[in-house]
C-alpha cells in the first residue's frame, strides 16, 4: 500500500485556521470563580466550541484594525478601556513575532500561512495572531539548523528515557508532574505505549524505504538527497525526524472587554471605620452632711394680767382737779414637754457605666443624742421654745408689779419675779432635763424627789424635832422604735430607716433628665413609753444638843405604777421644726450630657458600621453622625440639653430622624451590592440558560421592589440572615430573592440530572432528597449530585477501558459523605427551629 493510500487524519479547516477536535468535549469553563478579592464571572467570549471565524461573527465585529495601524498608533481607547498594544507588538515570544522570525529561516522553515489582526467588537477588542509552518527535513537533526530554529523560539522534540520520564511525572514543579498517583500511573503507561508505537514506526519506515515503489514515492516527495540522508540516520535520529515532521499551526487570540465590571464584581470593600470609644465610667460620692430632726412636743404658754384705776377728783367741786392713779399687774408662764433630737448623717453613691447604666444608692445613719442649743435650733425649733435645750421640759415663771401715782406722795413702782425649773429636781441620767434618749432595749430609769415642797406645809416642825413629807416618783423611759422615712421622688419604693439597723446602701432611681438622685428623708417617729411609780420620801430629824441627825425613808408603790399613756406614745415631728430634709444629688449636667452623646455616637456607629455592606454606606453614616453630634453638642454648651439626651423631645426627634437616614443608607447599600453580586453568585451554579434567565428575572424584580421600599420609607431588616457567606441584616426582598434563586438552581439541576444524567445518579439524588428538611438541604444535595456526575464524566474519559460500574461506585462512595452532611446540617437547622 502506497503512502498516499494509507489511513491519515483529514485536514481540519483551511491553512489559515485551527478547527477544534470534535472527538473531545471542549474545556468546561466555570460560570463563576470565587476569589479572596471577590467573585469573577468569565464572559466565555473565546473559550467555547467552534472555529475563530464563527466566534468572531457571534461577537458582533464593528471594525478591523490592521497591523500597520497598530504599529503607528499602539495606544487607543475602546469604550471605557484604555488599550496599549506596545508590549504586545514588542513581545519576541508572541506568535506574530515568532512567525516573522521563522519566515527568515527559509532553509529550515516553510511558512504556510501567517496572520495578525485586531477586530473591535461590541463588547471589546479581539487580537489574533496566527502562523502555520512546517519544518524542512533535517531542521532538527542538523545542528546548525537546530540552533537557528531554537533562537527563533521553536524547540525541537527531544527524546526522554524511561527514568527521565518517571522522574518528570513525579517531581512537583515539573511541567509534566501529576499529583494523583493513579492518574500518574495511567499517564506513564500511555507514554510508554506511544514510545513503543514510535519505535515501531521507525522500523516500519526503514522497511518501506527498501521497497522500490515506496522509496520512489518518497524521492518524488522530498528528493533523492534527502532520502539518502534519512537512510543514514540512526534509529534515535530517525525517531526525532518523525517527531518533528508535519505542519504546525499556532493561534493566539486575546479578548479585552470594554467594561470589566460587566462580567465581574469587586468585593464589598469596607473602610473598617472604628467608632469613637464609649465614655469612661462616672463615679461620684456625696456626703449627706449632718442634719437634725426633733421628735416630741413642747407646750409653752404665757399669761398676763393688769388692772389700772384712775380717779379724777375736783377739789373745788367745779375745778381744782387732782388725779389718782394705781396699777397692778402679774404674769406667769410655763413650759412642758418631751423632745428628742435625732441626728441624720450618711452618704450617697452615683455610678454611671460606659454603657449608660446607672447605679445609685443612699446609705443613711440615724441616732439620738443629748442635744445642745445648736442642735435644737438646727432642727428648726423657734428660740422661744428652746428651754435651755432640755429633752424634758417642766418650767414655771411668774412676775408681778404694783405702781401708783398720788398727789401726796412721790410715784412708785415695784416688781418681783421667780422662775422654777422642776427638772432641777431630777438627778442621774435625767439631771437638768438633759439626757440621751433611750434606744430600743436600753430603757432609762430615775428616782425623783422634790424636797422643796413639803406636803405638811412646815406645820410638823418644832425646831428640835420634826418631820417632812415630800413627793417622790420613779420614772422609766423605754423606746420601741426610732425611725425616719426615705421617699424616692423618682418612683422608688419608700423605705423606713430604723435606728439600730446596720448601715447598708439603699438602691435609688434617678431622674431620667438630670440623672439626679432626688429624695426626702422625713417624718421622724419616736415610740416611747413613760412609766411612773408614785411614792413619798419621809424625812425625820432629831436634834440632840448641838448634834443633829436625819433619816430619809423613800417608799414607792409599784402596784400604783401608771404608764403614760397606756401602751406608749409615738412622738411625731416636733411642731415648728423641719420635718423633711430634701436631697438633690446631681452630677454635672453638661458632663453627663456629653457622656450620653458619646454613648450615642459609639452605639450609632457601631450598629450601622457593622450593618453597612460597603464603604459608601460607612462614609454616609459617619457624615450623618458628625453633623448630628455637632448640633447636639451646641445645645449642651448652651446648657439647653438634659443629662439624658432623649428626654429632650427635640433631641429625641433628631436622633430618630438620623436613624431613618442611616437605615436608608443601609438599604441603598444593600441594593448596590445585590445588583452587582446576585447574578455572579448564583449563575455559576446554573446548569443551563433557562436557569440563568430565571436569575435575571429575579434580580430585576427584586431591584424594583427594594427601590420602591427605600423610596417609600425604610426597608425593615430581616436580621440574622446569611448573605454571600456573611451574616447580615438584609431586607426581606433580598431574603426572598436568595430563596427564589436557590429554588431555581435546585430545580434546574434536578431536571438536568433526571433527563440527561445516568439513571444511577438520579437514584442517588432521589435517595437523599426525601431526607432533607428544608430547601437549603435539597439545594446542597443537588449541587453535590451535579458535581458527582461531572467527576464521573471526567474519569470515564480518562479511563475508557475501566468498567463503567467501577467508576460509578467510586464516585458514589466519594460523594456520599458530602450528601449525608447536607442532610445532617438540615436536621440541625430543624432542631434549632424547634428549640427557638
Coordinates of C-alpha atoms in Angstrom, one line a residue, residues 277-280 352-357 515 592 594-604 643:
X277 CA -14.8 54.9 72.3
X278 CA -17.5 54.8 74.9
X279 CA -17.3 57.4 77.6
X280 CA -15.5 56.5 80.8
X352 CA -22.8 55.6 85.6
X353 CA -21.2 52.9 83.5
X354 CA -19.8 53.4 80.0
X355 CA -23.0 51.7 78.7
X356 CA -25.2 54.3 80.4
X357 CA -26.5 52.0 83.1
X515 CA -29.5 61.7 86.4
X592 CA -23.4 63.9 81.9
X594 CA -21.6 64.9 76.8
X595 CA -21.1 61.3 78.1
X596 CA -24.6 60.5 76.9
X597 CA -23.7 61.9 73.5
X598 CA -20.5 59.9 73.4
X599 CA -22.6 56.8 74.2
X600 CA -25.0 57.6 71.3
X601 CA -22.1 58.2 68.9
X602 CA -20.5 54.9 69.8
X603 CA -23.7 52.9 69.7
X604 CA -24.9 54.6 66.4
X643 CA -28.2 64.7 81.1

